[in-house]
Coordinates of C-alpha atoms in Angstrom, one line a residue:
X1171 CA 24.0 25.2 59.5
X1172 CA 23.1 23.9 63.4
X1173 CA 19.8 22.5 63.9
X1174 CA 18.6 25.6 66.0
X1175 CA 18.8 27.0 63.0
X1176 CA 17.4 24.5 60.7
X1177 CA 14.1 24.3 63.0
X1178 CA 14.1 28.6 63.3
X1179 CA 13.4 28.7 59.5
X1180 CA 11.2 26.0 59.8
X1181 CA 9.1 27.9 62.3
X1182 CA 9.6 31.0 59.8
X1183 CA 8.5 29.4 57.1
X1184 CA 5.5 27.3 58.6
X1185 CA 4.5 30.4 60.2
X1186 CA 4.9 32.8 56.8
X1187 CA 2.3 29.8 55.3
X1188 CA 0.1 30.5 57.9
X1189 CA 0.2 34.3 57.5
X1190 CA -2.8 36.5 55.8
X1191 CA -0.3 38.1 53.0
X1192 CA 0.4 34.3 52.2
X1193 CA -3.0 33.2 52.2
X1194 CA -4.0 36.6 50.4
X1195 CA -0.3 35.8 47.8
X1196 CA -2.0 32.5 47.4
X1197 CA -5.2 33.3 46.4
X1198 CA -4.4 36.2 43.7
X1199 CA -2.1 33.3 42.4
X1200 CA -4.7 31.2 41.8
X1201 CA -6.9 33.6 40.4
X1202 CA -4.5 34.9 37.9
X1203 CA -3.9 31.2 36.7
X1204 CA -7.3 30.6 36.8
X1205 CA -8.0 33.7 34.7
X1206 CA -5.1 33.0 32.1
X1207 CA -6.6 29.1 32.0
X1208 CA -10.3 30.7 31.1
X1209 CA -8.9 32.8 28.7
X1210 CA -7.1 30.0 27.3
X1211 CA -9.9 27.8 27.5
X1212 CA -12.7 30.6 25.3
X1213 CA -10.0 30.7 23.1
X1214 CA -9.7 27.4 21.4
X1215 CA -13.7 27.6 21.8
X1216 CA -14.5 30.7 20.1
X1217 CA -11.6 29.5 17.9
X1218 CA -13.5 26.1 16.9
X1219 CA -16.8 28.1 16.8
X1220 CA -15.7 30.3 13.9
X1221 CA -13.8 27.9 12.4
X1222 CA -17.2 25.8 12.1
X1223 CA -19.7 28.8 11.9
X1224 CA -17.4 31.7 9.9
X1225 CA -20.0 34.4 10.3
X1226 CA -19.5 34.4 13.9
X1227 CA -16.8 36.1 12.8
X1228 CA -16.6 40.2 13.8
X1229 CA -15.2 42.3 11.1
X1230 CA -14.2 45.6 13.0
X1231 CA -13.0 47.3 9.7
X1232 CA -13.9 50.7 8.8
X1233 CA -15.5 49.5 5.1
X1234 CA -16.6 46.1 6.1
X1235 CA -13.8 44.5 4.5
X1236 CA -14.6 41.0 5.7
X1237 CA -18.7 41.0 5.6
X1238 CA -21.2 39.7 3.1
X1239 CA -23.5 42.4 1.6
X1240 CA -26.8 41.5 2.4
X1241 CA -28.0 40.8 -1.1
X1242 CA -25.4 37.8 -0.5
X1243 CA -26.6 36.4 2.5
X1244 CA -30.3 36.5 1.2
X1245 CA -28.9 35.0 -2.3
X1246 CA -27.0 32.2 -0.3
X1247 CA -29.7 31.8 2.3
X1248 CA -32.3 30.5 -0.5
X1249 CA -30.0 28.9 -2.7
X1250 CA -31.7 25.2 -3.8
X1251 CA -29.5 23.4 -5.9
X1252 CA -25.7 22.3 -4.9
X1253 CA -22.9 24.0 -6.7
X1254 CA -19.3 23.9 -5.7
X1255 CA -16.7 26.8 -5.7
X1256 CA -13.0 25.0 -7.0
X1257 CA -10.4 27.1 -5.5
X1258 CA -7.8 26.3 -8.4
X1259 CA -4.7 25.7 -6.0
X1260 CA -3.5 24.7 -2.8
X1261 CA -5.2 26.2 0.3
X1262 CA -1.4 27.1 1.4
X1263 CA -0.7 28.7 -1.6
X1264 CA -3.7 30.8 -2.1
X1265 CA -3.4 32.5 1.1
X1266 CA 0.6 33.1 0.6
X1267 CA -0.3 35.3 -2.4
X1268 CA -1.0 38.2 -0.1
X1269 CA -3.9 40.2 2.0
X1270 CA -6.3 40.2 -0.8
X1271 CA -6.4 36.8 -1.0
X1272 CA -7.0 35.9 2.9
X1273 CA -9.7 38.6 3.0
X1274 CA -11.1 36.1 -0.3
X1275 CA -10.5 33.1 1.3
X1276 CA -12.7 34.4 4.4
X1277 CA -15.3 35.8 1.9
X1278 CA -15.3 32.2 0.6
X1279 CA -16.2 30.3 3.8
X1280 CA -18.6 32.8 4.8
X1281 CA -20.5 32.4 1.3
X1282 CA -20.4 29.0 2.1
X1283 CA -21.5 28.5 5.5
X1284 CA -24.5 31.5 4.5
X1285 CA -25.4 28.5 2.1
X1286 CA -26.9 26.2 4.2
X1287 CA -24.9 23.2 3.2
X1288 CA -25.8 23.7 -0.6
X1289 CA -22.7 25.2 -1.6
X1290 CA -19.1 23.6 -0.9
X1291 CA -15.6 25.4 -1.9
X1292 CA -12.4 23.2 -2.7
X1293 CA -9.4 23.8 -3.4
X1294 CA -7.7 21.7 -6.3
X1295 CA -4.3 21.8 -7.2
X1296 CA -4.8 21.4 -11.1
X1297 CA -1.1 20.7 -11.4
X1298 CA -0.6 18.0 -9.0
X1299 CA -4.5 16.9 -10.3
X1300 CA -4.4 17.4 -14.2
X1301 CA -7.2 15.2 -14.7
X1302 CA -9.5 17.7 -13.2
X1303 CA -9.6 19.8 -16.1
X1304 CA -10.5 17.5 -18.7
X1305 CA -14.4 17.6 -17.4
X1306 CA -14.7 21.2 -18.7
X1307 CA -13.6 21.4 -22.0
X1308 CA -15.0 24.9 -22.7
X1309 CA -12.3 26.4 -20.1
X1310 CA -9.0 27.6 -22.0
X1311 CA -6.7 25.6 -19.4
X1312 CA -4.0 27.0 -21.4
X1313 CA -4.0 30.7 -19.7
X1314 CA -2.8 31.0 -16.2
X1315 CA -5.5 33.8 -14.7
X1316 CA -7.5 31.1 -14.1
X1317 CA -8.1 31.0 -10.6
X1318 CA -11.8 29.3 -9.4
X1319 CA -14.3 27.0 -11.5
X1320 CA -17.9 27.3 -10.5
X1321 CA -20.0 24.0 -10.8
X1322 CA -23.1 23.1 -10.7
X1323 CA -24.5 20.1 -12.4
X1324 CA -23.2 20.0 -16.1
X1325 CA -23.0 24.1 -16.1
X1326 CA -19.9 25.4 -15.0
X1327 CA -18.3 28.9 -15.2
X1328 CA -14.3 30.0 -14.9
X1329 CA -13.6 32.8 -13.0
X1330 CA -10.0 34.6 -13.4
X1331 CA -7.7 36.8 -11.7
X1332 CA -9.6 39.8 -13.4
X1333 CA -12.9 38.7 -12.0
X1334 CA -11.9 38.4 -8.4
X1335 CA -9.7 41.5 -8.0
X1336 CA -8.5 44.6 -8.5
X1337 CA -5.2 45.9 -9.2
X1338 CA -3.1 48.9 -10.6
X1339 CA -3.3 48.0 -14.2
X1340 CA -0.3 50.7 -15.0
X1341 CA 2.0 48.9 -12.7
X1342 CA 1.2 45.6 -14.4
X1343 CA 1.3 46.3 -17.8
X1344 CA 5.1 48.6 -16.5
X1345 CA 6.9 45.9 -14.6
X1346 CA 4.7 42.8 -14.4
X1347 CA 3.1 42.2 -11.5
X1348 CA 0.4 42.4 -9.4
X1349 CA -0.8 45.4 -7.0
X1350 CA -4.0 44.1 -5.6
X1351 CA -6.3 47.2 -4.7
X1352 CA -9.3 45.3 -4.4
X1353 CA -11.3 42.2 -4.0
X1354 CA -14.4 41.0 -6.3
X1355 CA -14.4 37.8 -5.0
X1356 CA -17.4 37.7 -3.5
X1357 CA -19.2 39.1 -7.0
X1358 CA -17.8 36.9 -9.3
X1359 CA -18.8 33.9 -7.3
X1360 CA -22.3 35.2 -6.3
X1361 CA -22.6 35.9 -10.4
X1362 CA -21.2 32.7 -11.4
X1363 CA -23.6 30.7 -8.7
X1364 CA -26.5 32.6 -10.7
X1365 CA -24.9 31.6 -14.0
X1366 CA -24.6 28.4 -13.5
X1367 CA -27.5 27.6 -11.6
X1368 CA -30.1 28.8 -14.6
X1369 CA -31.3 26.7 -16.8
X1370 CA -33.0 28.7 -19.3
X1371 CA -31.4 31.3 -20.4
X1372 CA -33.2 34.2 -21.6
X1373 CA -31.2 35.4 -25.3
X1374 CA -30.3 39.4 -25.7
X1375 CA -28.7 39.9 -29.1
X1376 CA -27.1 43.2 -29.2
X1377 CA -26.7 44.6 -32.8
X1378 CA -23.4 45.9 -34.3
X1379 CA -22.3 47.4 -37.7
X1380 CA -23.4 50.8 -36.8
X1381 CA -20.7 52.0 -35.4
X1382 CA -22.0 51.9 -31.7
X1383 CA -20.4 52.8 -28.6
X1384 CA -19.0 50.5 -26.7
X1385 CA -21.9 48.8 -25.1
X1386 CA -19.2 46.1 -22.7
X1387 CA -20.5 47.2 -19.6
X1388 CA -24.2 46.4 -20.4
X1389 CA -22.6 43.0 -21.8
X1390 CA -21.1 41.8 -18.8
X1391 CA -24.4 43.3 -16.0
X1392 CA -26.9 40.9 -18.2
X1393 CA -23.9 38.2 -18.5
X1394 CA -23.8 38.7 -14.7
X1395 CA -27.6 37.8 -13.8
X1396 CA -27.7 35.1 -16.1
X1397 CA -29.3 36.2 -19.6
X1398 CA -27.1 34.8 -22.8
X1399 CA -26.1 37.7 -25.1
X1400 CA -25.0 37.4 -28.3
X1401 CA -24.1 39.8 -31.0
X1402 CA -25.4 39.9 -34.6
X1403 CA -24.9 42.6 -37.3
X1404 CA -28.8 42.7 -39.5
X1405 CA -26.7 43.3 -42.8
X1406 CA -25.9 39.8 -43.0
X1407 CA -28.1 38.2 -40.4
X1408 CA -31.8 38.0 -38.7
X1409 CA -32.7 38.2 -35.4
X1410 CA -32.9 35.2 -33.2
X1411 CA -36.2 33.8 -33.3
X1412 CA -35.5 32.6 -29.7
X1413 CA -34.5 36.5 -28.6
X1414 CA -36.7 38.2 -26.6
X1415 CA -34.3 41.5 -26.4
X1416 CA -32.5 43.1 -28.8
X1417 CA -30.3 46.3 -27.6
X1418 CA -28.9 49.1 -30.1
X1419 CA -26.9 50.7 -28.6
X1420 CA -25.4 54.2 -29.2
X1421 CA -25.4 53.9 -32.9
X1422 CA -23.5 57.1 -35.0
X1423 CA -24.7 55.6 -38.3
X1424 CA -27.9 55.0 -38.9
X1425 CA -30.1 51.9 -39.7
X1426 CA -30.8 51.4 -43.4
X1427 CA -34.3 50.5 -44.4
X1428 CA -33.5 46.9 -44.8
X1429 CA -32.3 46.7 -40.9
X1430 CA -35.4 49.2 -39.6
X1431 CA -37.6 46.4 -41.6
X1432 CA -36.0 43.2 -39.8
X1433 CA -36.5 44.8 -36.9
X1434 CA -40.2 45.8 -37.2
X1435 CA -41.0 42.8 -38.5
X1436 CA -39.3 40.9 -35.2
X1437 CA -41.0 43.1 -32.7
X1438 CA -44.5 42.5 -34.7
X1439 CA -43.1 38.5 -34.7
X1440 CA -46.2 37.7 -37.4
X1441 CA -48.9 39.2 -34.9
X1442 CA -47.5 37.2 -31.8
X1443 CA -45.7 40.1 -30.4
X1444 CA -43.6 39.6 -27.2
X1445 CA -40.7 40.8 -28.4
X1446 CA -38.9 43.4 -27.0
X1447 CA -36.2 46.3 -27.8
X1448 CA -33.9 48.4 -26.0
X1449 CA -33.0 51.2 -27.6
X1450 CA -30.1 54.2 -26.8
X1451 CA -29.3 56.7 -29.0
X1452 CA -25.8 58.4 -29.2
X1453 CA -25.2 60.6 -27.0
X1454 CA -23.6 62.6 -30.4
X1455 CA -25.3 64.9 -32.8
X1456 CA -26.0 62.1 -35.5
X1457 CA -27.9 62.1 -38.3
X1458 CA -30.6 59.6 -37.8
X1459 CA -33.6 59.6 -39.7
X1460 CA -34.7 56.0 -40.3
X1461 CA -34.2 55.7 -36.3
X1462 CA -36.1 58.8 -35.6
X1463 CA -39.2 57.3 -37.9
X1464 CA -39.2 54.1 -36.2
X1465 CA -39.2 56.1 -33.0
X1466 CA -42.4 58.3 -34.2
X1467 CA -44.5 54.6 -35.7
X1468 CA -43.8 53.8 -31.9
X1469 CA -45.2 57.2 -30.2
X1470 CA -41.9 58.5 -29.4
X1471 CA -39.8 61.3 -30.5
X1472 CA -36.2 62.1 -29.7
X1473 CA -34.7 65.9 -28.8
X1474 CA -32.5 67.8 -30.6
X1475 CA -30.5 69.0 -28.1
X1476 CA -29.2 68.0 -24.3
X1477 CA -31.4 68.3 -21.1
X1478 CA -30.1 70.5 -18.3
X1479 CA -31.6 70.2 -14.8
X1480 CA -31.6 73.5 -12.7
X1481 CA -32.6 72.3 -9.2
X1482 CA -30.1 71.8 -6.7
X1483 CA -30.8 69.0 -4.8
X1484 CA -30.8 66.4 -8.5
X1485 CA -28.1 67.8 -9.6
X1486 CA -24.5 65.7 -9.0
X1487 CA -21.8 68.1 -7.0
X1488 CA -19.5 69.7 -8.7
X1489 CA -20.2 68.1 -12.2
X1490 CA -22.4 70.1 -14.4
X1491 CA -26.0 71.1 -15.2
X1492 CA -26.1 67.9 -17.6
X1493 CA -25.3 65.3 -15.1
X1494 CA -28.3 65.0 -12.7
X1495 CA -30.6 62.7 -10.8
X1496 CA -33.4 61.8 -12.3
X1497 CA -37.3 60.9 -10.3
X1498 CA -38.8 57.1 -11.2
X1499 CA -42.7 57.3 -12.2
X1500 CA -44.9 54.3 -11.6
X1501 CA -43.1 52.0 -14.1
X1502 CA -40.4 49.3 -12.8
X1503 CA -40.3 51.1 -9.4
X1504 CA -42.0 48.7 -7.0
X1505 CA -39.2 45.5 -7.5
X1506 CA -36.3 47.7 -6.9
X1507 CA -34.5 46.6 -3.8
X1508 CA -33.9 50.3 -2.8
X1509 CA -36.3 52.8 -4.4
X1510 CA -34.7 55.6 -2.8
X1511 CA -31.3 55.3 -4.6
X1512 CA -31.6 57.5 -7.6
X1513 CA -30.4 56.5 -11.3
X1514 CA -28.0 59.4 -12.5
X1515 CA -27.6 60.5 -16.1
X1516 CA -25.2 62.4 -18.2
X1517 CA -25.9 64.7 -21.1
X1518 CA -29.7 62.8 -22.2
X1519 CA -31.3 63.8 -24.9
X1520 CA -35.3 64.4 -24.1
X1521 CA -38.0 62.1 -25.0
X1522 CA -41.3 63.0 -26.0
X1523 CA -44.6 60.8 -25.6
X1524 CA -47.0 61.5 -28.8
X1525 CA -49.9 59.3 -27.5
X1526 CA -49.8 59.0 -24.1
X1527 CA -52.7 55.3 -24.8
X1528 CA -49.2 54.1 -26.2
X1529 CA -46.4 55.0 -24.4
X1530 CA -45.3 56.1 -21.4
X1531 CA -42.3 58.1 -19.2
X1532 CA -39.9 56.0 -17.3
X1533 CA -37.8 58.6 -15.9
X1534 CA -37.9 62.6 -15.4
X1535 CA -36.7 65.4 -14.7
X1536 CA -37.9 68.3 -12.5
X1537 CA -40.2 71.0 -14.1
X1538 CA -37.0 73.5 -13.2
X1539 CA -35.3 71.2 -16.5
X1540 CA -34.9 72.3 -20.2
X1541 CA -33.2 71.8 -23.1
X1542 CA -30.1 73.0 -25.0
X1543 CA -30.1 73.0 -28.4
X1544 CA -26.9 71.2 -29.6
X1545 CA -25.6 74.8 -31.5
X1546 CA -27.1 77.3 -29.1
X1547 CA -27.5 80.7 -30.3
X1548 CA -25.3 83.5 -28.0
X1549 CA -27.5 84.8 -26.4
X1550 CA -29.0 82.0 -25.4
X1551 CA -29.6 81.0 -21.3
X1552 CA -30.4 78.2 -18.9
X1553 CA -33.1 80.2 -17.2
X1554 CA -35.4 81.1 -20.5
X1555 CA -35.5 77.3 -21.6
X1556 CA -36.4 76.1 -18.2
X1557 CA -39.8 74.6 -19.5
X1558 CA -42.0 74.4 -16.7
X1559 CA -42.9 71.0 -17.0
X1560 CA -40.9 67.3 -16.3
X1561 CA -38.5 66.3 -19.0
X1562 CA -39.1 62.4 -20.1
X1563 CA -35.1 61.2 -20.4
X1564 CA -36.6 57.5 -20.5
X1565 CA -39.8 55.8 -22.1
X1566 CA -41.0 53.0 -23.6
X1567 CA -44.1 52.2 -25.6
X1568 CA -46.2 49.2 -25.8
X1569 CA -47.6 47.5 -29.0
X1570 CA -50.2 44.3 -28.2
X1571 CA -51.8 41.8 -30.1
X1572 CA -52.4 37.9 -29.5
X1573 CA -52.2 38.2 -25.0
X1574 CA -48.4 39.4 -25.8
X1575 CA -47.0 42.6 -25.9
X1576 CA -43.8 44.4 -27.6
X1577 CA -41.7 47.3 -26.2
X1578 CA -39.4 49.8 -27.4
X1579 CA -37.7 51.0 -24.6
X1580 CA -35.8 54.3 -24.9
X1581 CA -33.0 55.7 -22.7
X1582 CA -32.1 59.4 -23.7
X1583 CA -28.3 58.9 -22.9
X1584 CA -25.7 56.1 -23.7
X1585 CA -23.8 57.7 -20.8
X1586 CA -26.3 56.1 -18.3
X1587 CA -24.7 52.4 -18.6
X1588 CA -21.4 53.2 -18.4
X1589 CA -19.3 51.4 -16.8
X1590 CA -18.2 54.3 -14.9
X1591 CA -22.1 54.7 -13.6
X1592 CA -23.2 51.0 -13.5
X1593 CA -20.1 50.4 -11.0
X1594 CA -21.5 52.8 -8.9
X1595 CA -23.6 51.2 -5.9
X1596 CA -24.8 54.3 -4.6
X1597 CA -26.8 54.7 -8.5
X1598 CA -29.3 52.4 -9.1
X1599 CA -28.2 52.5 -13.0
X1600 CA -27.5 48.9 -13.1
X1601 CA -30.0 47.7 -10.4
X1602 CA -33.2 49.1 -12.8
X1603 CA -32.0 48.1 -15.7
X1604 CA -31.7 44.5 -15.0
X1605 CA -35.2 45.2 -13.2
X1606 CA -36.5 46.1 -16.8
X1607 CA -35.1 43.2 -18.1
X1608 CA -36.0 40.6 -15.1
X1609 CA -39.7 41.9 -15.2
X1610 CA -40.5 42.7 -19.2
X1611 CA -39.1 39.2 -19.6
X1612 CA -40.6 37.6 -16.5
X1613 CA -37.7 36.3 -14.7
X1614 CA -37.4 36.2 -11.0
X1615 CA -35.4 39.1 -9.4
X1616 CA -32.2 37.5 -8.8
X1617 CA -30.0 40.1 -9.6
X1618 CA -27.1 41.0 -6.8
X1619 CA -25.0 44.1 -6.9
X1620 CA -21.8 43.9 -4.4
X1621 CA -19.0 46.5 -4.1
X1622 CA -15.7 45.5 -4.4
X1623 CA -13.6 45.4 -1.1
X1624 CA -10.2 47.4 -0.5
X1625 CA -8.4 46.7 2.7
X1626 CA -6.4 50.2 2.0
X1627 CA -8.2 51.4 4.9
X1628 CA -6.6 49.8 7.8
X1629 CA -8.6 52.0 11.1
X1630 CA -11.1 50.0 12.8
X1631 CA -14.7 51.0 12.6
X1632 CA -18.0 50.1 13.5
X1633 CA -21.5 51.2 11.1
X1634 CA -23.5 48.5 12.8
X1635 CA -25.4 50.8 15.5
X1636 CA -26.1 47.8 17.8
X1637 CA -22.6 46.7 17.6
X1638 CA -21.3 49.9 18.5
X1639 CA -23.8 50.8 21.6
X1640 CA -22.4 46.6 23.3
X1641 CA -19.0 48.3 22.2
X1642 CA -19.4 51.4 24.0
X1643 CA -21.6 49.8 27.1
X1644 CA -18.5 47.1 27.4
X1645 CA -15.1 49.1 26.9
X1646 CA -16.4 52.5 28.3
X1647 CA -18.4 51.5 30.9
X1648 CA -18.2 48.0 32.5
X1649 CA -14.5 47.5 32.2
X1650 CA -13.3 50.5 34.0
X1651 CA -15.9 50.3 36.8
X1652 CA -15.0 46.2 37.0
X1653 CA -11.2 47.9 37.1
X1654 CA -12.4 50.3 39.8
X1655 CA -14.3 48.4 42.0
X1656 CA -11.3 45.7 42.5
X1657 CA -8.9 48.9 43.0
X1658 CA -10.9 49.9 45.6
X1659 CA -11.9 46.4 47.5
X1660 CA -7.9 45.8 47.4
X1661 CA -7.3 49.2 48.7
X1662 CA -9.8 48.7 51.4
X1663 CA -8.2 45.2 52.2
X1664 CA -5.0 46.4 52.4
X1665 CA -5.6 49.3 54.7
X1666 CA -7.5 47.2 57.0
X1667 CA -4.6 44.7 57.8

């Protein structure tokens, strides 16, 4: 190559430098770097941010799969003692079992940064670290569900596989393994922070030897918001003096005299009162007669027969005229978190009130209710027992003495605290029951009810209303128009060169 040459593409190049598509070339280069470099930059910031503040976090799933309930938050938020959550394992091997358990392990921090520094998580690798267990005894380290410890103080509480999450019991118990449909996590710790953060336990003991129903689910809700329950059978034991509930529940033999007299004699507690009984009958045709004469020395009297609700907007869809929502009166109302979730009942018997100076309604029915004999004649029909009136389906009456007062508390149907009910967050089965307990036995309303969280649902959503409208405002409106108004300034550019 001559010099000629050599200088022409010189002069080419030096001139190409100078050009307006090279300055123009030059400048969109720089902005595109300069744009990947911000984005780059906001990044690792809004990565540090919510690695240090987790709730900046957005969850964008449909069902909320990665918030707090707000129950939580307000627990967390007023929280006053220091407990710490012990993640039994490895960070690295908690997240490697699967989905469920990065969707608990974001749970986690967020319960902990809601805390305001007074609770910690850690994760302890128990087999690398067996010293740890020796502490708390009253854990069987021998099983291998365990999966967190709960601390706080002395009090401690071990939460396993089956407390944190869900999964298809069929295929386990088939082949052996876990598929995770669900996660509790965030329940069993709030529960467990409750737990072990109470002092004073108030005592329940719920009597057996009458061949009750199976009364687990009520069990593990009082377990759950801190009351100790123990179980005692009358024929060969008392009442704990220190119990200030007892629960019968769902009995289908009836109490011999000896039993109805223990009991009387603890709810009178020698004049002192302040004793209190929860009492549901079986939802079966049994044969009952020392119950039903405690029930009439206390103002109450039980029906023979189920109540049926007739009007359309109580009754549960698709189910039947026996399964129905049922109206609060003035009575353990006001606490309630959410007054306008209903409780829901299946097949109750009636309750009557004898002395109204005595005893009171709980919960009703409609005045389009009635009752159905348990043998109905043929011809008998909804419509002619539709009474006219509110059916009582649960009551409780009061006996005083000494600044103290005892309760029997009746619900008309054992089906009411199933599990199948008390599971159900959209029922406030479980949420005035515990009321009952929290406020006949004065204890502050701690109770927290949180849904279990599935990830099965993998399309992104938005309830939050605000959220949605910054959503909409941003991605429908401001990008395109930022989009359009460069297309057109580079259009209008280009055609003017």
């Amino acid at each position: 190559m001559d010099k000629n040459t050599k200088s022409t593409e010189k002069r080419g190049l030096k001139a190409f430098l100078k050009s307006r598509k090279a300055r123009y070339g030059a400048v969109a280069t720089g902005i595109v770097l300069g744009t990947v470099a911000i984005v780059i930059v906001i990044n690792i910031i809004v990565g540090l941010l919510v690695e240090r503040f987790p709730e900046l976090k957005l969850d964008l799933t449909a069902n909320n799969a990665y918030a707090l309930n707000e129950d939580t938050v307000d627990y967390m938020s007023h929280l006053d003692k220091d407990v710490t959550v012990y993640i039994l394992s490895t960070e690295d091997l908690f997240v490697q079992k699967g989905e469920y358990f990065v969707q608990a392990k974001n749970l986690l921090e967020k319960i902990e940064s809601s805390s305001n520094g007074k609770l910690k998580v850690e994760y302890v690798d128990t087999a690398s670290n067996p010293s740890f267990t020796q502490k708390y005894t009253n854990v069987d380290w021998t099983s291998s569900k365990n999966i967190a410890l709960v601390v706080c103080g002395e009090q401690y509480k071990a939460l396993t596989l089956e407390d944190c999450f869900e999964y298809d019991e069929q295929s386990y118990s088939t082949y052996g393994y876990y598929n995770f449909t669900g996660t509790k996590v965030e329940q069993a710790v709030i529960t467990a922070v409750l737990n072990v953060t109470t002092e004073n336990k108030t005592v329940v003991d719920i009597l057996k030897g009458n061949q009750e129903a199976d009364y687990s689910a009520i069990t593990t809700l009082l377990n759950n918001n801190a009351y100790q329950v123990n179980e005692i059978t009358l024929l060969t034991a008392d009442i704990d003096k220190d119990a200030q509930f007892v629960v019968l529940y769902a009995p289908s033999v009836d109490l011999d005299d000896t039993a109805i007299k223990k009991l009387s004699d603890w709810l009178e507690n020698g004049g002192k009162y302040g004793k209190n009984l929860l009492y549901v009958p079986s939802s079966q045709n049994t044969n009952t007669p020392n119950l039903n004469a405690f029930l009439e020395e206390w103002k109450l009297q039980l029906s023979d027969g189920y109540v049926f609700e007739t009007s359309q907007d109580h009754l549960l869809n698709g189910v039947s005229e026996f399964a129905f929502i049922t109206d609060y009166t003035e009575y353990y109302k006001d606490k309630l978190k959410n007054p306008d979730v209903p409780v829901v009942t299946l097949q109750s018997r009636g309750i009557t009130v004898t002395d109204e100076a005595t005893a009171h309604s709980l919960l009703n029915t409609t005045d389009k209710a009635g009752i159905m004999p348990y043998n109905p004649p043929e011809d008998w029909k909804y419509n002619d027992a539709v009474t006219g009136k509110t059916i009582s389906v649960a009551a409780e009456s009061v006996k005083s003495g000494n600044d103290a007062e005892s309760r029997v508390i009746v619900f008309g149907s054992d089906k009411i605290f199933s599990q199948q009910f008390l599971s159900i967050n959209s029922f406030n089965n479980s949420a005035f029951l515990v009321n009952i307990f929290n406020t006949v036995g004065k204890k502050s309303d701690d109770s927290v009810t949180i849904e279990s969280k599935s990830l099965n649902n993998t399309e992104l959503g938005v309830t939050d209303a605000g959220t949605a409208a910054v959503m909409f405002v941003v991605f429908v409106i401001v990008i395109p128009v930022v989009i359009l108004v460069i297309g057109l300034v580079t259009w209008l550019r280009r055609r003017n060169k």
